[in-house]
Coordinates of C-alpha atoms and ligand atoms in Angstrom, one line a residue:
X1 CA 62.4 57.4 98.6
X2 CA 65.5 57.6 100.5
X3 CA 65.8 58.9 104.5
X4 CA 66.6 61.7 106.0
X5 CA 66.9 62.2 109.8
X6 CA 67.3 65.5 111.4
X7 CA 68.4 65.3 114.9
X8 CA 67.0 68.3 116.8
X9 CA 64.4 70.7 115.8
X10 CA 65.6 74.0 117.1
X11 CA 65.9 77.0 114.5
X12 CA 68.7 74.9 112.5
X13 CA 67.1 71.6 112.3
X14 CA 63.7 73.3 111.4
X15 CA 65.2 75.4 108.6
X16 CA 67.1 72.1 107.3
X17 CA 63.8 70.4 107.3
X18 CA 62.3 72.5 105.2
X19 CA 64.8 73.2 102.9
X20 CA 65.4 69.3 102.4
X21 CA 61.9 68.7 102.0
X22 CA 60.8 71.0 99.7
X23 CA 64.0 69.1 97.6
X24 CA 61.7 66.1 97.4
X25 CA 63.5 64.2 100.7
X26 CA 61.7 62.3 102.9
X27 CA 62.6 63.8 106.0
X28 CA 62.1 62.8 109.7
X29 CA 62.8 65.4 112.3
X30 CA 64.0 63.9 116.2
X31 CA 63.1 65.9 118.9
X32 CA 63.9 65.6 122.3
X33 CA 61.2 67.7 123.7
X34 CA 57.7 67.7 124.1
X35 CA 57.3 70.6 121.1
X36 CA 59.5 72.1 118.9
X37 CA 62.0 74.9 118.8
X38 CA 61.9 75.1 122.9
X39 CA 64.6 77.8 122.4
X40 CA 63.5 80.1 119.9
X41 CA 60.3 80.6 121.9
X42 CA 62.7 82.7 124.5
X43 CA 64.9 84.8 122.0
X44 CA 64.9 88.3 121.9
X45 CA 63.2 88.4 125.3
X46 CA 60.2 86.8 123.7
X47 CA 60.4 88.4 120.6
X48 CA 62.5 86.9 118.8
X49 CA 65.5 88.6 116.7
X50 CA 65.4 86.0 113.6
X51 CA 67.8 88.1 111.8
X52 CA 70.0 91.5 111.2
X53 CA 69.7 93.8 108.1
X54 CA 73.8 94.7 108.5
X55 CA 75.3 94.9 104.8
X56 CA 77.2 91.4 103.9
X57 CA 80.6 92.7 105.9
X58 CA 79.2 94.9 109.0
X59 CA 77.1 91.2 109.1
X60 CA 80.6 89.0 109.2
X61 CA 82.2 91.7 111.2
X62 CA 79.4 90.6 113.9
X63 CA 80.5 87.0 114.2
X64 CA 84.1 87.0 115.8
X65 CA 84.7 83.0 115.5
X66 CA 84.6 81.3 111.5
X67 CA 83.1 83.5 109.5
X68 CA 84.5 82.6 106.5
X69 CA 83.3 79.1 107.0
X70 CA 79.9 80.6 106.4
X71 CA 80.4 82.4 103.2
X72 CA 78.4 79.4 101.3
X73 CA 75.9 78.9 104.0
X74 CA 75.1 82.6 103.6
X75 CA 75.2 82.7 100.1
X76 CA 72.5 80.0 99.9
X77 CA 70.3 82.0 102.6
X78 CA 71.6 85.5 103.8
X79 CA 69.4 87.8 106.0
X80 CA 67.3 89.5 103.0
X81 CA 66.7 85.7 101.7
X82 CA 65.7 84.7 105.5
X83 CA 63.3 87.8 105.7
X84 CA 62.1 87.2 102.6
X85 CA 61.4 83.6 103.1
X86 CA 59.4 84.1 106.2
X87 CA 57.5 86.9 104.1
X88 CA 56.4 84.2 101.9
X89 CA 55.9 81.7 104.8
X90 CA 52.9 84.2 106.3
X91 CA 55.2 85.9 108.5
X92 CA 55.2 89.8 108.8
X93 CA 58.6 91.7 109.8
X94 CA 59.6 94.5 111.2
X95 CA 63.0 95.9 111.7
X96 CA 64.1 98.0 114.8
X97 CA 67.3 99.6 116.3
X98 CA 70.5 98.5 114.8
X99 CA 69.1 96.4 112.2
X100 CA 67.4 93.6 114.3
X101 CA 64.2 92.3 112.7
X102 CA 61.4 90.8 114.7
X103 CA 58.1 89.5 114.1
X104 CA 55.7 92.1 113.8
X105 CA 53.2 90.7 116.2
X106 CA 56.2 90.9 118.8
X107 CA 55.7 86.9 119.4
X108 CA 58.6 84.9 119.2
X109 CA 56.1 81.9 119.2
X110 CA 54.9 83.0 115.3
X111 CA 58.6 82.1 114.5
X112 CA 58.5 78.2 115.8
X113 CA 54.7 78.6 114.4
X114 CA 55.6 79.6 111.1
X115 CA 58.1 76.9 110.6
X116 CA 56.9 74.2 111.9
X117 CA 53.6 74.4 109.6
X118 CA 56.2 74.6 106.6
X119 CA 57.6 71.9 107.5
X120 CA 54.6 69.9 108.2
X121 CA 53.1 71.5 104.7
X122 CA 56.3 70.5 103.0
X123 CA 55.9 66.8 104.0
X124 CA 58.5 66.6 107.3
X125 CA 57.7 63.8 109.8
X126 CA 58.1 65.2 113.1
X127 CA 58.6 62.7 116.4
X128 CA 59.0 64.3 119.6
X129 CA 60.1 63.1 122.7
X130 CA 62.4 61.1 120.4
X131 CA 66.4 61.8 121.9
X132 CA 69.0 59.9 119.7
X133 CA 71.5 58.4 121.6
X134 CA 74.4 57.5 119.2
X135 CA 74.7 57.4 115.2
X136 CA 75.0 54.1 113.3
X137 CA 78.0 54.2 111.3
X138 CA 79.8 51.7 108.6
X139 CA 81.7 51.6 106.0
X140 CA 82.8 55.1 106.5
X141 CA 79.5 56.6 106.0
X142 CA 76.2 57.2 108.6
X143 CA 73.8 54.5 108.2
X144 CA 71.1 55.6 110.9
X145 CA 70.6 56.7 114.4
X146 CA 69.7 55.2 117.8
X147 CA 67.6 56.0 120.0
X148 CA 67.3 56.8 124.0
X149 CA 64.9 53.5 124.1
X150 CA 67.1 51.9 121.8
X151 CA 65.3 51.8 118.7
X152 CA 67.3 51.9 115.5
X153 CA 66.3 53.7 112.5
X154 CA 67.9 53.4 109.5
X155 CA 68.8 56.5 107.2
X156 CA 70.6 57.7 104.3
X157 CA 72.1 61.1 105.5
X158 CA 72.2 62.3 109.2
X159 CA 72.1 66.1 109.6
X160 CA 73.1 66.7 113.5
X161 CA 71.0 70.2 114.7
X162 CA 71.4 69.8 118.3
X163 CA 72.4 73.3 119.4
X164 CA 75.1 73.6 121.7
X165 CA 75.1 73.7 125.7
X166 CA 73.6 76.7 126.5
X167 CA 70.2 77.0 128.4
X168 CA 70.3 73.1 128.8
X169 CA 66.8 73.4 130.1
X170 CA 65.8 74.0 126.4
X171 CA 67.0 70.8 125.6
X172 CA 70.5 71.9 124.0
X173 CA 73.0 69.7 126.6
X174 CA 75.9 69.0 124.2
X175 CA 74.6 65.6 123.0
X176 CA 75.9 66.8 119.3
X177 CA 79.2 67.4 120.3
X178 CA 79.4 63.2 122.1
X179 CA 78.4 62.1 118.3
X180 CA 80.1 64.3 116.3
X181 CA 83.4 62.7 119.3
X182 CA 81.4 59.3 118.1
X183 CA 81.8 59.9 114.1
X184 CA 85.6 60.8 115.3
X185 CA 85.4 64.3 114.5
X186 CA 86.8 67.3 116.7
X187 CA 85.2 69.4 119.1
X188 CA 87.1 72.5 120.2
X189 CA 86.6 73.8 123.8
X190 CA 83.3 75.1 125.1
X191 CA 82.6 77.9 126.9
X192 CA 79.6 80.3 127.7
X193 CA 79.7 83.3 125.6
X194 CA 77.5 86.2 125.4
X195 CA 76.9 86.1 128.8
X196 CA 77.3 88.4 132.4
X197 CA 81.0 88.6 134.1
X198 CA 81.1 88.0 138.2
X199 CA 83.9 90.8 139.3
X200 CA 86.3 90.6 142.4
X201 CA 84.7 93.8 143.4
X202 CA 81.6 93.4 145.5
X203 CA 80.4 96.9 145.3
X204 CA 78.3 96.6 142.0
X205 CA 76.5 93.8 143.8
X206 CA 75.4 96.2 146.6
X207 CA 73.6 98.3 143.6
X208 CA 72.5 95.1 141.8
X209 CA 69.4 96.1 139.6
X210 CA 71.0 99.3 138.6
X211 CA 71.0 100.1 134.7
X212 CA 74.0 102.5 133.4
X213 CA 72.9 104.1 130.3
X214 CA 75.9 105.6 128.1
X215 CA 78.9 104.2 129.7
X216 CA 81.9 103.3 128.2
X217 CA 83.6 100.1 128.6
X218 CA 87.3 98.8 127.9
X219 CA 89.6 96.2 127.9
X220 CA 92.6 96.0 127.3
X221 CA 95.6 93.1 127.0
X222 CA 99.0 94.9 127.0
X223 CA 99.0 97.0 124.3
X224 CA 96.2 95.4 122.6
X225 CA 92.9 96.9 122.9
X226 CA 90.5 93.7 123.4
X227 CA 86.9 96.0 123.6
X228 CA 86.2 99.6 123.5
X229 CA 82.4 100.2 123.2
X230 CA 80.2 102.8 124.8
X231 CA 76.0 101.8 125.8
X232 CA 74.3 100.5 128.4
X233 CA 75.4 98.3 131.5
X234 CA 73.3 96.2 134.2
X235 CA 75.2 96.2 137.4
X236 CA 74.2 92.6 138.7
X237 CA 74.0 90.8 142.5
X238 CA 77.3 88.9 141.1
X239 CA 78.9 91.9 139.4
X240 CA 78.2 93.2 135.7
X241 CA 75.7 92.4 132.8
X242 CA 73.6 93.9 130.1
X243 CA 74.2 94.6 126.4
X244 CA 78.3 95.8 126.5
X245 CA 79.1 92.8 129.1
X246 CA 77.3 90.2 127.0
X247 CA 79.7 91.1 124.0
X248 CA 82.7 91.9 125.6
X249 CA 82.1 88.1 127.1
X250 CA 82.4 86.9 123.5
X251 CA 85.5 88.4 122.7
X252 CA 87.6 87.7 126.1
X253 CA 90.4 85.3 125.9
X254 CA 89.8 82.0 127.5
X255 CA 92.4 82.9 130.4
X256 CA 90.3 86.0 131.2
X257 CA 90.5 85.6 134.9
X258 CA 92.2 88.6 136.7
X259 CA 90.9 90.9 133.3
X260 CA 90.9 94.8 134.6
X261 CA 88.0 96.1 132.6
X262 CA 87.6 100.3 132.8
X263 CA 84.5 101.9 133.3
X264 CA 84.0 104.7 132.2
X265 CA 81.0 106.7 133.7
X266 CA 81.1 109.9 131.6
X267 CA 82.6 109.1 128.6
X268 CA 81.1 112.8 126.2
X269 CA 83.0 114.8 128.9
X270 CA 86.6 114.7 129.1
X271 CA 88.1 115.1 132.4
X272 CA 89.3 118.8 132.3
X273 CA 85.5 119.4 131.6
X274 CA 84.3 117.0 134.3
X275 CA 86.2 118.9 136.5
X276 CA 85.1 122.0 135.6
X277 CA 81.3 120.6 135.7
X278 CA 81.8 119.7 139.7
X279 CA 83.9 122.6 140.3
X280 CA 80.8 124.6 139.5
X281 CA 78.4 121.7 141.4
X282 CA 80.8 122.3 144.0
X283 CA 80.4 126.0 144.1
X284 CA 76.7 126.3 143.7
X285 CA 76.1 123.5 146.8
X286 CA 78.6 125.2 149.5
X287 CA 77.5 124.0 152.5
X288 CA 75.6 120.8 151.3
X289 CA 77.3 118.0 151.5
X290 CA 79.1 116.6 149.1
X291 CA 77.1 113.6 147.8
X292 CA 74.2 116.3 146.7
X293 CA 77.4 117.3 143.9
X294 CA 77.2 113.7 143.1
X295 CA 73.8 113.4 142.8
X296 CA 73.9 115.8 140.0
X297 CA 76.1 113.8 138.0
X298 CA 74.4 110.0 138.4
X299 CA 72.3 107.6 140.3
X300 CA 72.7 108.3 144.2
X301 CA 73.5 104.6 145.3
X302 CA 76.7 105.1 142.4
X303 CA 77.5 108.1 143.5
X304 CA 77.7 106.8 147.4
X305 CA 79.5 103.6 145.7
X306 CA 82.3 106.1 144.1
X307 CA 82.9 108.5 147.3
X308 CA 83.7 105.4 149.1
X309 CA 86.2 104.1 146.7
X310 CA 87.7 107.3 146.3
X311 CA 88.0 107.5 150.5
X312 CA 85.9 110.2 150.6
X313 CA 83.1 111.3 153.0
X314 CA 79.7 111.8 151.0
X315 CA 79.0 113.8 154.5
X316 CA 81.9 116.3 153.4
X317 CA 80.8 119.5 152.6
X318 CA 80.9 120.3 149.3
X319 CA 82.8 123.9 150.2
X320 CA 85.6 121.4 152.2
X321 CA 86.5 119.7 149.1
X322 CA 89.7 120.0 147.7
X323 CA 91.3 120.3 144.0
X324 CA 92.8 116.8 145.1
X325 CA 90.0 115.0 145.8
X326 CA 88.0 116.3 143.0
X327 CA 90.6 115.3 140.6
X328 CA 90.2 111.5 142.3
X329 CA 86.9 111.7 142.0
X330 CA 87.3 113.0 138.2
X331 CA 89.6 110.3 137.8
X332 CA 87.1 107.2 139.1
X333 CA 84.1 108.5 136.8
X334 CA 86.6 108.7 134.0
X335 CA 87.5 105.0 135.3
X336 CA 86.4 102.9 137.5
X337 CA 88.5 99.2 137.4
X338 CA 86.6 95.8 137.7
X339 CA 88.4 92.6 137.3
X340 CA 87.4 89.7 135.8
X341 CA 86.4 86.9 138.6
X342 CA 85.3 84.6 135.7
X343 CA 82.3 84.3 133.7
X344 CA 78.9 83.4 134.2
X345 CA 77.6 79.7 133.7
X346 CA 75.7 78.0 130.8
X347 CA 72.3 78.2 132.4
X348 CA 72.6 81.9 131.8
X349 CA 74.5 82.2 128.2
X350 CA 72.8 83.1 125.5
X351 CA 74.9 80.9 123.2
X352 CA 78.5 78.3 123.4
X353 CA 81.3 79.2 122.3
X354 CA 83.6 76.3 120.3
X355 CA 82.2 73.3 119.1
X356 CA 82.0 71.1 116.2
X357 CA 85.7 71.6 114.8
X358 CA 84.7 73.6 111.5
X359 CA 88.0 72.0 109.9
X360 CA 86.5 68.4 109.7
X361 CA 83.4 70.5 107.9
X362 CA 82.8 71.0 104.2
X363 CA 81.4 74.7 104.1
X364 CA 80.1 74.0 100.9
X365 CA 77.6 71.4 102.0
X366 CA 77.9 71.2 106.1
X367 CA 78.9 67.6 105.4
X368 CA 81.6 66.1 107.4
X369 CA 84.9 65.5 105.6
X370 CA 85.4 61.9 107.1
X371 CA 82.1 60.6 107.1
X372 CA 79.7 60.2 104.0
X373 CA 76.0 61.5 104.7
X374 CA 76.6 63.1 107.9
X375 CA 76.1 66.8 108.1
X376 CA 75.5 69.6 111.0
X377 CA 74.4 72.6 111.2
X378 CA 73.6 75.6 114.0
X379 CA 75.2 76.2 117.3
X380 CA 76.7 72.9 117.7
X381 CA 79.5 73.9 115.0
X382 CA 82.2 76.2 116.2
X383 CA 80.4 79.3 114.9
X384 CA 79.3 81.8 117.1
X385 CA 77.9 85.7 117.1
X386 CA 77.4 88.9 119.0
X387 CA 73.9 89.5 119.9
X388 CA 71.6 91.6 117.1
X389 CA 69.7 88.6 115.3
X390 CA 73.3 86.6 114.1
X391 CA 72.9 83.8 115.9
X392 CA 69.7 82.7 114.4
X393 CA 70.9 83.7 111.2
X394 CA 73.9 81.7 111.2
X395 CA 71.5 78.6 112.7
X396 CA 69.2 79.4 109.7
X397 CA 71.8 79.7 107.0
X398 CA 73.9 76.8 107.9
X399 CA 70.5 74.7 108.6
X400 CA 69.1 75.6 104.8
X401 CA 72.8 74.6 103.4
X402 CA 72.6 71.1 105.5
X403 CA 69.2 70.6 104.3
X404 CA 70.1 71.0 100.7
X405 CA 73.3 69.3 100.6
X406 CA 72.1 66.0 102.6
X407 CA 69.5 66.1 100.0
X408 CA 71.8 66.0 97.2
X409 CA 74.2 63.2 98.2
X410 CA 71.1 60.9 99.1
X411 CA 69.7 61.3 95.3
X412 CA 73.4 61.2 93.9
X413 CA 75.2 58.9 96.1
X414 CA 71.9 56.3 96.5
X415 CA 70.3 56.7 93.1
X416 CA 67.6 58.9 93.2
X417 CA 65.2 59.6 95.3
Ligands
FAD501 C1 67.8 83.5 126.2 C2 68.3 83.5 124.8 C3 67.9 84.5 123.9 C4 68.4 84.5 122.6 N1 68.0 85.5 121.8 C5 68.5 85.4 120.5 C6 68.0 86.4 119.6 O1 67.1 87.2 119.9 N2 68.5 86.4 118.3 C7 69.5 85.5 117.9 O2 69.9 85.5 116.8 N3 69.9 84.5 118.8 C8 69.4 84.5 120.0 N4 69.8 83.5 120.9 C9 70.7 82.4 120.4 C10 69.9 81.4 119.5 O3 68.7 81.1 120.1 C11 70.7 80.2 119.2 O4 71.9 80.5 118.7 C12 69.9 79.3 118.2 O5 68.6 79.0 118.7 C13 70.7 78.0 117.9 O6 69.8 77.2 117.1 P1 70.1 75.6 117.0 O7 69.0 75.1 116.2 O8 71.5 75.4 116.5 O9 70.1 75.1 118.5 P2 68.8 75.0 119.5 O10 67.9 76.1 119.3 O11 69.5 74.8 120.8 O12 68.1 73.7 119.1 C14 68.6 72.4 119.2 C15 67.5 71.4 119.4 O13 68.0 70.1 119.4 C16 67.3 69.4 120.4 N5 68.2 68.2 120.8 C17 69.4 68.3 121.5 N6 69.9 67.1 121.6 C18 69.1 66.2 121.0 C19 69.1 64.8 120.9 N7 70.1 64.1 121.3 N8 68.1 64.2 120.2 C20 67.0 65.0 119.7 N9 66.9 66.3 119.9 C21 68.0 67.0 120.5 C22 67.1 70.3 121.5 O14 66.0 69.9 122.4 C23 66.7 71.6 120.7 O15 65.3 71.7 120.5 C24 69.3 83.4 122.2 C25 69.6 82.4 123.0 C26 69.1 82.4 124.4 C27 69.5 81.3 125.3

């Protein structure tokens, strides 16, 4: 029987495991840590979303880097197929807001669970605590790895699933990107994506904690409208996070520093009706100051962060204010500027950005174009997703494809296994 080593058994390696054993490979997954799929256990908050129901092209309208490098990898196991298989495996589904599917028990755990006992079930070899170092190449093809300690171990096909360098604490700290550099392959530039933005501002990290439910938020490059998306935003101690940050962050440019974003605070009232709406808060308060018009209108610690922006007194009495200073204060709701101080750091991204250059991949078979036998899959390839459940699907899908394909060019290339 000819080898097969998986290196990493995250959500990629673990689906290529399965997919390659259950071809009749014998398989041996390498893991660095002390269990399996480290990572998976913290998705979705604990809850893990494994997949996205979105219709084949709202789905690739979700993944803003190489998506057509997926079309086979999706094609062997798209979302239904993923739900369907973890239907089979034991594993009960649900599906929530915006398509995202969870297990129904709510336990990201019963995901890693699920998998590794099909895996096991299917006849993979798992060694943990096992790192590999470097791959053993010659003749143009991959003959093995090596490990940490410096053990050799000889294989037929290499299938690299080390993730990519986000949460390193998970174990994913770029080591597939130094032996897909090894094999002589390229590696575009890394960066954290889906992930919080510091601003030059300081003021939203005076109201750090603070959750902004219906806001609007844009972006704009010259004429060119980068993000225009309305939900909910996390004002943070270094500046801004939550839901419409974490995507904007994966659709920046690299040279986002200095980025004006807009805010908008009100975005179902236009601002002839906003004005109307505080002319008549106004009216109603008199005397009172002016902060209790604000206070009508959104959080106090925002509304006190907005009057001082706008230069204005939250003392003021609300019968004092004038059609000037309402019309500022109409015009900072409508849009408040942040700018772009940089973004936040791996330790807090949800996934990389770049990678494994898809150009030196097959994306029929995940198999490098140079080197015979040696194929990756996951979040170490320079495919990456907004957040909704695509990110494990793409691990998934491009995991079953490696799987499969290693498994094919081991029984063709070596005669059988
Ligand atoms: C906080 C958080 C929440 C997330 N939530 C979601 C979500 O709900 N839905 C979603 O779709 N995506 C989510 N993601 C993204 C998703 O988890 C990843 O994109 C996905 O897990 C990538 O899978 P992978 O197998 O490619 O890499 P990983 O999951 O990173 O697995 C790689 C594995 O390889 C091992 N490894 C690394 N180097 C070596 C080596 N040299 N030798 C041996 N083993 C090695 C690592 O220890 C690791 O176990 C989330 C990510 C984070 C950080």
């Amino acid at each position: 029987m000819r080898e097969l080593v998986i290196v990493g058994g995250g959500a990629a390696g673990l689906m290529a495991a399965l997919y390659a054993a259950r071809e009749g490979a014998k398989v041996q997954l390498l893991e660095r840590n002390e269990k399996l799929g480290k990572k998976i256990y913290i998705t979705g908050k604990g809850r893990c979303n494994l997949t996205n129901t979105a219709e084949p092209q709202q789905f690739m309208g979700n993944i803003p880097r190489n998506p057509r490098f997926l079309y086979s990898a999706l094609n062997l196991l798209d979302n239904r197929g993923t739900m369907e298989l973890f239907t089979r495996l034991g594993l009960l589904l649900k599906e929530e807001r915006g398509g995202r599917v969870f297990p129904a028990s709510d336990r990201a755990s019963d995901v890693t669970r699920t998998l590794e006992r099909a895996c096991k079930g299917s006849g993979v070899e798992v060694h943990l605590n096992t790192r590999v170092e470097r791959l053993l190449l010659e003749g143009g093809g991959v003959r093995g790895i090596v490990t940490g300690d410096g053990r050799e171990l000889p294989a037929d096909a290499v299938i690299v699933a080390t993730g990519g360098l986000s949460y390193p604490s998970t174990g994913s700290t770029g080591d597939g990107y130094r032996l897909a550099e090894q094999a002589g392959l390229g590696v575009t530039p890394t960066r954290p994506s889906l992930v919080g933005i510091d601003t030059l501002e300081s003021w939203p990290g005076a109201l750090s904690g603070l959750t902004l439910k219906n806001v609007r938020l844009t972006a704009a490059r010259g004429k060119k409208l980068l993000y225009n998306e309305q939900g909910e935003l996390l004002l943070t101690h270094y500046g801004i996070s939550g839901p419409l940050v974490l995507s904007l962050s994966a659709l920046l440019p690299d040279d986002c520093e200095g980025q004006a974003l807009q805010l908008d605070l009100k975005p179902a009232l236009d601002e002839k009706t906003l004005d109307e709406r505080l002319l008549r808060e106004l009216a109603a308060l008199g005397r009172k100051q002016l902060a209790s018009a604000m206070d009508r209108l959104m959080p106090h610690s925002l509304g006190l962060a907005l009057l001082e922006l706008a230069g204005l007194s939250p003392t003021l009495p609300a019968h004092g204010v004038t059609r000037e200073c309402r019309r500022e204060l109409v015009r900072r709701i409508k849009g408040v500027t942040l700018t772009v101080r940089g973004l936040r750091g791996y330790e807090e991204a949800v996934v990389t950005r770049g990678g494994v250059d898809v150009r030196g991949i097959n994306p029929s078979t995940m198999g490098s174009k140079a080197v015979a036998g040696l194929y990756f899959a996951g979040e170490v390839l320079d495919v990456d997703a907004l957040t909704g459940g695509f990110n494990l699907q793409i691990a998934f899908s491009t995991g079953a494809l490696a799987g499969k394909s290693a498994v094919q060019y081991v029984t063709r290339d070596h005669g059988g296994g």
